[in-house]
mmCIF file of C-alpha atoms in Angstrom:
data_model
loop_
_atom_site.group_PDB
_atom_site.id
_atom_site.type_symbol
_atom_site.label_atom_id
_atom_site.label_comp_id
_atom_site.label_asym_id
_atom_site.label_seq_id
_atom_site.Cartn_x
_atom_site.Cartn_y
_atom_site.Cartn_z
ATOM 1 C CA MET A 30 -66.533 -15.273 22.164
ATOM 2 C CA ARG A 31 -64.165 -16.502 19.474
ATOM 3 C CA HIS A 32 -61.662 -18.790 21.340
ATOM 4 C CA ILE A 33 -59.320 -19.121 18.305
ATOM 5 C CA LYS A 34 -57.909 -15.524 17.624
ATOM 6 C CA ARG A 35 -56.688 -14.211 14.199
ATOM 7 C CA LEU A 36 -53.386 -12.351 14.515
ATOM 8 C CA ILE A 37 -51.674 -10.386 11.866
ATOM 9 C CA ILE A 38 -47.925 -10.459 11.774
ATOM 10 C CA THR A 39 -45.964 -7.787 9.698
ATOM 11 C CA SER A 40 -42.700 -9.366 8.514
ATOM 12 C CA GLY A 41 -40.781 -6.238 9.086
ATOM 13 C CA GLU A 42 -37.585 -4.947 7.169
ATOM 14 C CA PRO A 43 -37.396 -7.400 4.096
ATOM 15 C CA ALA A 44 -33.530 -7.579 4.277
ATOM 16 C CA GLY A 45 -33.838 -8.248 8.003
ATOM 17 C CA ILE A 46 -34.522 -11.185 10.154
ATOM 18 C CA GLY A 47 -38.259 -10.528 9.972
ATOM 19 C CA PRO A 48 -39.113 -13.018 7.051
ATOM 20 C CA ASP A 49 -36.493 -15.426 8.691
ATOM 21 C CA LEU A 50 -38.365 -15.476 12.126
ATOM 22 C CA VAL A 51 -41.944 -16.079 10.579
ATOM 23 C CA ILE A 52 -40.647 -18.862 8.349
ATOM 24 C CA GLN A 53 -38.778 -20.414 11.395
ATOM 25 C CA LEU A 54 -41.932 -20.226 13.819
ATOM 26 C CA ALA A 55 -44.108 -21.600 10.866
ATOM 27 C CA GLN A 56 -42.204 -24.953 11.071
ATOM 28 C CA HIS A 57 -44.587 -25.651 14.023
ATOM 29 C CA SER A 58 -48.319 -25.644 14.475
ATOM 30 C CA HIS A 59 -50.132 -22.869 16.549
ATOM 31 C CA PRO A 60 -53.514 -22.843 18.229
ATOM 32 C CA ASP A 61 -54.262 -19.248 16.849
ATOM 33 C CA GLU A 62 -54.555 -18.349 13.171
ATOM 34 C CA LEU A 63 -51.472 -16.537 12.188
ATOM 35 C CA VAL A 64 -51.502 -14.382 9.119
ATOM 36 C CA VAL A 65 -48.381 -12.768 7.853
ATOM 37 C CA ALA A 66 -48.234 -9.509 5.903
ATOM 38 C CA CYS A 67 -45.393 -9.978 3.285
ATOM 39 C CA ASP A 68 -44.444 -10.596 -0.373
ATOM 40 C CA PRO A 69 -45.019 -14.248 -0.909
ATOM 41 C CA GLU A 70 -42.097 -14.587 -3.180
ATOM 42 C CA LEU A 71 -39.899 -13.274 -0.425
ATOM 43 C CA LEU A 72 -41.026 -15.900 1.950
ATOM 44 C CA ILE A 73 -40.572 -18.402 -0.768
ATOM 45 C CA GLN A 74 -37.096 -17.155 -1.674
ATOM 46 C CA ARG A 75 -36.037 -16.885 2.045
ATOM 47 C CA ALA A 76 -37.342 -20.435 2.857
ATOM 48 C CA LYS A 77 -35.220 -21.787 0.235
ATOM 49 C CA GLN A 78 -32.080 -20.004 1.531
ATOM 50 C CA LEU A 79 -32.826 -21.253 5.006
ATOM 51 C CA ASP A 80 -33.283 -24.720 3.450
ATOM 52 C CA LEU A 81 -36.724 -24.943 5.305
ATOM 53 C CA PRO A 82 -39.921 -26.397 3.934
ATOM 54 C CA LEU A 83 -42.789 -24.018 3.324
ATOM 55 C CA SER A 84 -46.318 -23.839 1.837
ATOM 56 C CA ILE A 85 -47.830 -20.556 1.139
ATOM 57 C CA GLU A 86 -51.655 -19.967 1.298
ATOM 58 C CA ARG A 87 -53.465 -16.782 0.441
ATOM 59 C CA PHE A 88 -55.454 -15.367 3.550
ATOM 60 C CA ASP A 89 -59.113 -15.602 2.947
ATOM 61 C CA PRO A 90 -60.867 -12.992 5.236
ATOM 62 C CA SER A 91 -64.369 -14.769 4.799
ATOM 63 C CA ALA A 92 -63.287 -18.063 6.307
ATOM 64 C CA GLU A 93 -63.492 -18.994 9.884
ATOM 65 C CA PRO A 94 -60.390 -18.734 11.699
ATOM 66 C CA SER A 95 -58.470 -22.067 12.188
ATOM 67 C CA PRO A 96 -55.248 -23.093 13.824
ATOM 68 C CA SER A 97 -52.084 -22.603 11.975
ATOM 69 C CA LEU A 98 -50.658 -25.769 10.390
ATOM 70 C CA ALA A 99 -46.868 -26.463 10.611
ATOM 71 C CA ARG A 100 -44.715 -25.610 7.557
ATOM 72 C CA THR A 101 -47.719 -23.412 6.304
ATOM 73 C CA ILE A 102 -47.962 -19.648 6.189
ATOM 74 C CA LYS A 103 -51.264 -17.839 5.409
ATOM 75 C CA VAL A 104 -50.443 -14.432 3.615
ATOM 76 C CA LEU A 105 -51.846 -11.149 3.268
ATOM 77 C CA PRO A 106 -50.003 -10.369 -0.032
ATOM 78 C CA VAL A 107 -47.940 -7.037 -0.191
ATOM 79 C CA GLU A 108 -45.773 -6.532 -3.290
ATOM 80 C CA LEU A 109 -41.977 -5.760 -2.989
ATOM 81 C CA ARG A 110 -40.758 -2.424 -4.787
ATOM 82 C CA THR A 111 -37.637 -4.002 -5.690
ATOM 83 C CA PRO A 112 -35.841 -7.574 -5.168
ATOM 84 C CA VAL A 113 -34.280 -8.298 -1.797
ATOM 85 C CA ASN A 114 -30.982 -9.604 -0.780
ATOM 86 C CA ALA A 115 -30.858 -10.622 2.863
ATOM 87 C CA GLY A 116 -28.725 -8.434 4.916
ATOM 88 C CA ALA A 117 -28.667 -5.477 2.221
ATOM 89 C CA LEU A 118 -30.927 -2.631 2.907
ATOM 90 C CA ASN A 119 -32.745 -0.877 -0.069
ATOM 91 C CA SER A 120 -34.623 2.285 0.501
ATOM 92 C CA LYS A 121 -36.682 1.394 -2.583
ATOM 93 C CA ASN A 122 -38.644 -0.963 -0.203
ATOM 94 C CA ALA A 123 -39.411 1.597 2.477
ATOM 95 C CA HIS A 124 -42.877 2.181 1.130
ATOM 96 C CA TYR A 125 -43.342 -1.636 1.164
ATOM 97 C CA VAL A 126 -42.724 -1.696 4.851
ATOM 98 C CA LEU A 127 -45.272 1.075 5.621
ATOM 99 C CA GLU A 128 -47.750 -0.456 3.237
ATOM 100 C CA MET A 129 -47.643 -3.656 5.192
ATOM 101 C CA LEU A 130 -48.153 -1.690 8.472
ATOM 102 C CA THR A 131 -51.115 0.148 7.152
ATOM 103 C CA LEU A 132 -52.958 -2.769 5.760
ATOM 104 C CA ALA A 133 -52.265 -4.751 8.836
ATOM 105 C CA THR A 134 -53.472 -2.002 11.161
ATOM 106 C CA GLN A 135 -56.604 -1.105 9.229
ATOM 107 C CA GLY A 136 -57.418 -4.813 9.111
ATOM 108 C CA CYS A 137 -57.313 -4.776 13.135
ATOM 109 C CA LEU A 138 -59.466 -1.454 13.091
ATOM 110 C CA ASP A 139 -62.016 -3.277 10.682
ATOM 111 C CA GLY A 140 -62.210 -6.222 12.943
ATOM 112 C CA VAL A 141 -60.840 -8.550 10.430
ATOM 113 C CA PHE A 142 -57.654 -9.414 12.868
ATOM 114 C CA ASP A 143 -57.624 -9.621 16.715
ATOM 115 C CA ALA A 144 -54.319 -8.245 17.082
ATOM 116 C CA LEU A 145 -51.143 -7.003 15.410
ATOM 117 C CA VAL A 146 -47.756 -8.396 15.984
ATOM 118 C CA THR A 147 -44.760 -6.671 14.411
ATOM 119 C CA ALA A 148 -41.441 -7.954 13.355
ATOM 120 C CA PRO A 149 -38.618 -5.461 13.415
ATOM 121 C CA ILE A 150 -38.159 -2.548 10.884
ATOM 122 C CA HIS A 151 -35.231 -0.274 10.022
ATOM 123 C CA LYS A 152 -35.937 3.231 10.816
ATOM 124 C CA GLY A 153 -32.878 4.610 9.106
ATOM 125 C CA VAL A 154 -33.616 3.100 5.533
ATOM 126 C CA ILE A 155 -37.418 4.571 6.008
ATOM 127 C CA ASN A 156 -35.750 8.099 6.413
ATOM 128 C CA ASP A 157 -33.206 7.478 3.693
ATOM 129 C CA ALA A 158 -36.248 7.004 1.383
ATOM 130 C CA GLY A 159 -37.308 10.760 2.293
ATOM 131 C CA ILE A 160 -40.170 9.586 4.707
ATOM 132 C CA PRO A 161 -40.182 11.291 7.932
ATOM 133 C CA PHE A 162 -40.499 8.209 10.393
ATOM 134 C CA THR A 163 -39.568 7.989 14.129
ATOM 135 C CA GLY A 164 -40.786 4.478 14.839
ATOM 136 C CA HIS A 165 -43.616 1.826 15.005
ATOM 137 C CA THR A 166 -45.265 3.346 17.882
ATOM 138 C CA GLU A 167 -45.573 6.783 16.475
ATOM 139 C CA PHE A 168 -46.535 5.615 12.989
ATOM 140 C CA LEU A 169 -49.412 3.424 14.739
ATOM 141 C CA GLU A 170 -50.421 6.232 16.927
ATOM 142 C CA ALA A 171 -51.228 8.432 13.785
ATOM 143 C CA LEU A 172 -52.777 5.431 11.863
ATOM 144 C CA THR A 173 -55.411 4.576 14.730
ATOM 145 C CA LYS A 174 -55.981 8.297 15.444
ATOM 146 C CA THR A 175 -54.828 7.618 19.025
ATOM 147 C CA ASP A 176 -54.153 10.934 21.035
ATOM 148 C CA LYS A 177 -51.449 9.293 23.210
ATOM 149 C CA VAL A 178 -50.369 5.786 23.227
ATOM 150 C CA VAL A 179 -48.125 4.155 26.110
ATOM 151 C CA MET A 180 -44.986 1.945 25.122
ATOM 152 C CA MET A 181 -44.435 -0.807 27.585
ATOM 153 C CA LEU A 182 -41.927 -3.747 27.428
ATOM 154 C CA ALA A 183 -42.811 -6.996 29.373
ATOM 155 C CA THR A 184 -40.714 -10.062 30.365
ATOM 156 C CA GLU A 185 -41.242 -12.757 32.956
ATOM 157 C CA GLY A 186 -42.010 -10.908 36.367
ATOM 158 C CA LEU A 187 -41.486 -7.357 34.924
ATOM 159 C CA LYS A 188 -43.462 -4.709 33.095
ATOM 160 C CA VAL A 189 -41.974 -1.457 32.378
ATOM 161 C CA ALA A 190 -44.117 1.488 30.800
ATOM 162 C CA LEU A 191 -42.522 4.897 29.727
ATOM 163 C CA ALA A 192 -43.720 8.273 30.369
ATOM 164 C CA THR A 193 -41.440 9.585 27.525
ATOM 165 C CA THR A 194 -40.040 7.475 24.776
ATOM 166 C CA HIS A 195 -37.546 8.636 21.986
ATOM 167 C CA LEU A 196 -36.479 11.734 23.285
ATOM 168 C CA PRO A 197 -33.033 13.270 23.842
ATOM 169 C CA LEU A 198 -32.360 13.360 27.683
ATOM 170 C CA ARG A 199 -32.002 17.089 27.837
ATOM 171 C CA SER A 200 -35.756 17.352 26.554
ATOM 172 C CA VAL A 201 -37.159 14.915 29.036
ATOM 173 C CA PRO A 202 -37.860 17.378 32.068
ATOM 174 C CA ASP A 203 -39.623 19.826 29.861
ATOM 175 C CA ALA A 204 -41.824 17.082 28.313
ATOM 176 C CA LEU A 205 -42.965 15.596 31.819
ATOM 177 C CA THR A 206 -46.192 17.407 32.505
ATOM 178 C CA GLN A 207 -49.015 16.575 35.059
ATOM 179 C CA ASP A 208 -51.397 16.184 32.007
ATOM 180 C CA LEU A 209 -48.906 13.726 30.257
ATOM 181 C CA ILE A 210 -48.069 11.656 33.459
ATOM 182 C CA GLY A 211 -51.874 11.474 34.390
ATOM 183 C CA GLU A 212 -52.885 10.249 31.102
ATOM 184 C CA ILE A 213 -49.922 7.732 30.795
ATOM 185 C CA LEU A 214 -50.881 6.195 34.061
ATOM 186 C CA THR A 215 -54.690 6.244 33.430
ATOM 187 C CA THR A 216 -54.184 4.440 30.156
ATOM 188 C CA LEU A 217 -51.590 1.811 31.815
ATOM 189 C CA ASN A 218 -54.060 1.365 34.558
ATOM 190 C CA THR A 219 -56.972 0.776 32.119
ATOM 191 C CA ASP A 220 -55.078 -1.662 29.809
ATOM 192 C CA LEU A 221 -53.765 -3.646 32.691
ATOM 193 C CA VAL A 222 -57.368 -4.486 33.664
ATOM 194 C CA ASN A 223 -58.882 -4.854 30.249
ATOM 195 C CA VAL A 224 -56.178 -6.526 28.271
ATOM 196 C CA PHE A 225 -54.144 -8.108 30.883
ATOM 197 C CA GLY A 226 -57.061 -9.081 33.183
ATOM 198 C CA ILE A 227 -55.312 -7.810 36.316
ATOM 199 C CA GLU A 228 -57.943 -6.491 38.859
ATOM 200 C CA ALA A 229 -56.919 -3.448 40.780
ATOM 201 C CA PRO A 230 -53.262 -3.342 39.250
ATOM 202 C CA HIS A 231 -50.568 -1.905 41.462
ATOM 203 C CA ILE A 232 -48.191 0.440 39.732
ATOM 204 C CA LEU A 233 -44.783 1.716 40.826
ATOM 205 C CA VAL A 234 -43.712 5.284 39.487
ATOM 206 C CA ALA A 235 -40.176 6.297 39.367
ATOM 207 C CA GLY A 236 -39.003 9.637 40.268
ATOM 208 C CA LEU A 237 -37.064 11.621 37.622
ATOM 209 C CA ASN A 238 -33.994 12.576 39.493
ATOM 210 C CA PRO A 239 -31.445 10.701 41.685
ATOM 211 C CA HIS A 240 -32.917 9.744 45.069
ATOM 212 C CA ALA A 241 -36.336 10.846 43.621
ATOM 213 C CA GLY A 242 -35.076 14.385 44.042
ATOM 214 C CA GLU A 243 -34.383 14.330 47.873
ATOM 215 C CA ASN A 244 -37.196 16.341 48.972
ATOM 216 C CA GLY A 245 -36.280 19.074 46.447
ATOM 217 C CA HIS A 246 -32.469 19.284 47.056
ATOM 218 C CA MET A 247 -31.807 17.408 43.590
ATOM 219 C CA GLY A 248 -34.719 18.843 41.651
ATOM 220 C CA ARG A 249 -38.318 19.704 42.252
ATOM 221 C CA GLU A 250 -39.918 17.532 39.397
ATOM 222 C CA GLU A 251 -41.166 14.909 41.882
ATOM 223 C CA ILE A 252 -42.667 17.570 44.222
ATOM 224 C CA ASP A 253 -44.003 19.962 41.505
ATOM 225 C CA VAL A 254 -45.108 17.483 38.718
ATOM 226 C CA ILE A 255 -45.174 13.892 39.929
ATOM 227 C CA GLN A 256 -46.535 13.548 43.220
ATOM 228 C CA PRO A 257 -49.735 15.975 42.521
ATOM 229 C CA VAL A 258 -50.774 13.689 39.807
ATOM 230 C CA LEU A 259 -50.155 10.550 41.918
ATOM 231 C CA THR A 260 -52.266 11.998 44.685
ATOM 232 C CA ALA A 261 -55.030 12.994 42.394
ATOM 233 C CA LEU A 262 -55.088 9.453 40.756
ATOM 234 C CA ARG A 263 -55.189 7.660 44.156
ATOM 235 C CA ASN A 264 -58.146 9.686 45.196
ATOM 236 C CA GLN A 265 -59.924 8.061 41.946
ATOM 237 C CA GLY A 266 -58.840 4.575 43.083
ATOM 238 C CA LEU A 267 -55.777 3.681 41.389
ATOM 239 C CA HIS A 268 -53.139 1.892 43.447
ATOM 240 C CA LEU A 269 -49.915 3.776 42.973
ATOM 241 C CA THR A 270 -46.625 3.783 44.714
ATOM 242 C CA GLY A 271 -44.093 6.606 44.194
ATOM 243 C CA PRO A 272 -42.351 8.607 43.210
ATOM 244 C CA LEU A 273 -39.521 6.036 43.972
ATOM 245 C CA PRO A 274 -35.931 6.404 43.521
ATOM 246 C CA ALA A 275 -35.188 4.391 40.297
ATOM 247 C CA ASP A 276 -31.649 2.737 41.534
ATOM 248 C CA THR A 277 -33.763 1.036 44.482
ATOM 249 C CA LEU A 278 -37.160 0.590 42.868
ATOM 250 C CA PHE A 279 -36.050 -2.245 40.482
ATOM 251 C CA THR A 280 -35.259 -4.566 43.529
ATOM 252 C CA PRO A 281 -37.356 -7.438 44.703
ATOM 253 C CA LYS A 282 -38.707 -5.578 47.742
ATOM 254 C CA TYR A 283 -40.777 -3.475 45.294
ATOM 255 C CA LEU A 284 -41.264 -5.451 42.143
ATOM 256 C CA ASP A 285 -42.541 -8.618 44.105
ATOM 257 C CA GLN A 286 -45.701 -6.562 45.180
ATOM 258 C CA CYS A 287 -46.500 -4.649 41.859
ATOM 259 C CA ASP A 288 -47.910 -5.307 38.430
ATOM 260 C CA ALA A 289 -46.125 -2.694 36.507
ATOM 261 C CA VAL A 290 -43.423 0.042 36.651
ATOM 262 C CA LEU A 291 -43.694 3.515 35.073
ATOM 263 C CA ALA A 292 -40.239 4.873 34.309
ATOM 264 C CA MET A 293 -39.933 8.610 33.444
ATOM 265 C CA TYR A 294 -37.640 8.137 30.282
ATOM 266 C CA HIS A 295 -36.449 5.468 27.944
ATOM 267 C CA ASP A 296 -32.970 4.627 29.453
ATOM 268 C CA GLN A 297 -34.182 4.725 33.084
ATOM 269 C CA GLY A 298 -36.315 1.637 32.783
ATOM 270 C CA LEU A 299 -35.648 -0.288 29.731
ATOM 271 C CA PRO A 300 -32.050 -1.200 30.566
ATOM 272 C CA VAL A 301 -33.200 -3.111 33.701
ATOM 273 C CA LEU A 302 -35.749 -4.795 31.980
ATOM 274 C CA LYS A 303 -33.630 -5.754 28.955
ATOM 275 C CA PHE A 304 -30.852 -7.238 31.374
ATOM 276 C CA LYS A 305 -33.512 -9.311 32.990
ATOM 277 C CA GLY A 306 -35.197 -10.646 29.820
ATOM 278 C CA PHE A 307 -33.468 -9.400 26.413
ATOM 279 C CA GLY A 308 -34.537 -11.987 23.792
ATOM 280 C CA ASN A 309 -37.458 -12.947 25.933
ATOM 281 C CA ALA A 310 -39.197 -9.791 26.262
ATOM 282 C CA VAL A 311 -41.938 -8.201 24.116
ATOM 283 C CA ASN A 312 -42.908 -4.680 23.306
ATOM 284 C CA ILE A 313 -46.447 -3.698 23.840
ATOM 285 C CA THR A 314 -48.296 -0.469 22.591
ATOM 286 C CA LEU A 315 -51.091 0.459 24.859
ATOM 287 C CA GLY A 316 -53.972 3.048 24.686
ATOM 288 C CA MET A 317 -54.984 2.166 21.029
ATOM 289 C CA PRO A 318 -58.191 0.772 19.738
ATOM 290 C CA ILE A 319 -56.236 -2.303 18.617
ATOM 291 C CA ILE A 320 -53.916 -4.732 20.402
ATOM 292 C CA ARG A 321 -50.203 -4.503 19.036
ATOM 293 C CA THR A 322 -47.201 -6.362 20.431
ATOM 294 C CA SER A 323 -43.548 -6.487 19.012
ATOM 295 C CA VAL A 324 -40.165 -7.937 19.454
ATOM 296 C CA ASP A 325 -37.535 -6.403 21.702
ATOM 297 C CA HIS A 326 -34.834 -6.536 19.322
ATOM 298 C CA GLY A 327 -33.762 -4.861 15.830
ATOM 299 C CA THR A 328 -33.414 -6.190 12.258
ATOM 300 C CA ALA A 329 -30.011 -8.119 12.824
ATOM 301 C CA LEU A 330 -29.069 -7.785 9.046
ATOM 302 C CA ASP A 331 -25.985 -9.773 9.747
ATOM 303 C CA LEU A 332 -28.124 -12.744 10.739
ATOM 304 C CA ALA A 333 -30.621 -12.648 7.856
ATOM 305 C CA GLY A 334 -30.673 -15.655 5.721
ATOM 306 C CA THR A 335 -28.216 -17.615 7.878
ATOM 307 C CA GLY A 336 -30.626 -19.640 10.171
ATOM 308 C CA GLN A 337 -29.360 -18.253 13.277
ATOM 309 C CA ALA A 338 -32.009 -15.775 14.115
ATOM 310 C CA ASN A 339 -33.544 -16.372 17.639
ATOM 311 C CA THR A 340 -37.293 -16.743 17.570
ATOM 312 C CA SER A 341 -38.136 -16.266 21.267
ATOM 313 C CA SER A 342 -39.046 -12.725 21.343
ATOM 314 C CA LEU A 343 -41.441 -12.940 18.226
ATOM 315 C CA LYS A 344 -42.986 -16.173 19.669
ATOM 316 C CA LEU A 345 -43.704 -14.426 23.085
ATOM 317 C CA ALA A 346 -45.054 -11.352 21.240
ATOM 318 C CA ILE A 347 -47.538 -13.864 19.589
ATOM 319 C CA GLN A 348 -48.217 -15.259 22.739
ATOM 320 C CA TYR A 349 -48.972 -11.896 24.344
ATOM 321 C CA ALA A 350 -51.043 -10.802 21.513
ATOM 322 C CA GLY A 351 -53.299 -13.950 21.526
ATOM 323 C CA ASP A 352 -53.781 -13.603 25.336
ATOM 324 C CA MET A 353 -54.470 -9.999 25.401
ATOM 325 C CA ALA A 354 -57.025 -10.570 22.797
ATOM 326 C CA ARG A 355 -58.856 -13.137 24.721
ATOM 327 C CA HIS A 356 -58.811 -10.860 27.792
ATOM 328 C CA LYS A 357 -60.043 -8.017 25.760
ATOM 329 C CA THR A 358 -62.957 -10.128 24.375
ATOM 330 C CA LYS A 359 -63.762 -11.365 27.924
ATOM 331 C CA SER A 360 -63.760 -7.887 29.366
ATOM 332 C CA ILE A 361 -65.997 -6.589 26.442
ATOM 333 C CA HIS A 362 -68.209 -9.686 26.997
ATOM 334 C CA GLU A 363 -68.552 -8.940 30.699
ATOM 335 C CA SER A 364 -69.274 -5.413 30.613
ATOM 336 C CA SER A 365 -72.069 -6.036 27.750
#
């Protein structure tokens, strides 16, 4: 079992705070090996702008993983398509961003890296380049050839997974099928066991409608769609509670006794989590053959190059990635 994990960090939108964050974090040592996918010249340029010392080493995949040294970044080089000014988006670098993600993901699939950590990207500028793009999660789902991934955010004391992600609210009820909810819950339960090391996880499931439908008087999705799935999965041994009204689910009475929550749509669960831990939360993609974590914030173009970017979320994403990789290795080792 390899104790030191090798994590690949994609530095995100080059005009945003992604390069700043990795440079700021690199001022300190780390027990795992952190490799950054980026144009080395961008890191050198941004480090000068931040007035921070930085040494660049080219990543050597043939070497044994070793802890990261302070003020040093190991780089998986990816060449920018055009020079970057901090804070100024340029759609010519859209392909650069996607190349970073592709190389890093393939490295994880090939076993070169133990986990992927992603700094924030800017969806709009990628679409401006004429590339259809809805987000990291969907892009990685396609790259890894995964049928259905699960988006989960985590902060201290709370994990929230989503049954649907980036959909207009009017589309959510039609998207919620028994097959979808069953698949999401199965994946969530499996990864809570295998990559979080939680034995027999307890999952709370939110209803869709106010008061969880109030016995069908405010909608029948709970009766016709959600409850039958929960009954079937309980018969398979899953520990599930719900469907519960979302306005009372997120209270200590319930949360103190659970390991994760499944919300039916994006703005049902994430406002609560971000109120509790914004800046100290991590975005996790479950169900893929690789481990992927990310920050809980955007590119913050106005902060790029200023030295004011907060590293807390990226630091936590790296911590989660390393811990999840260790749990996964342990789980595989114990089952073999």
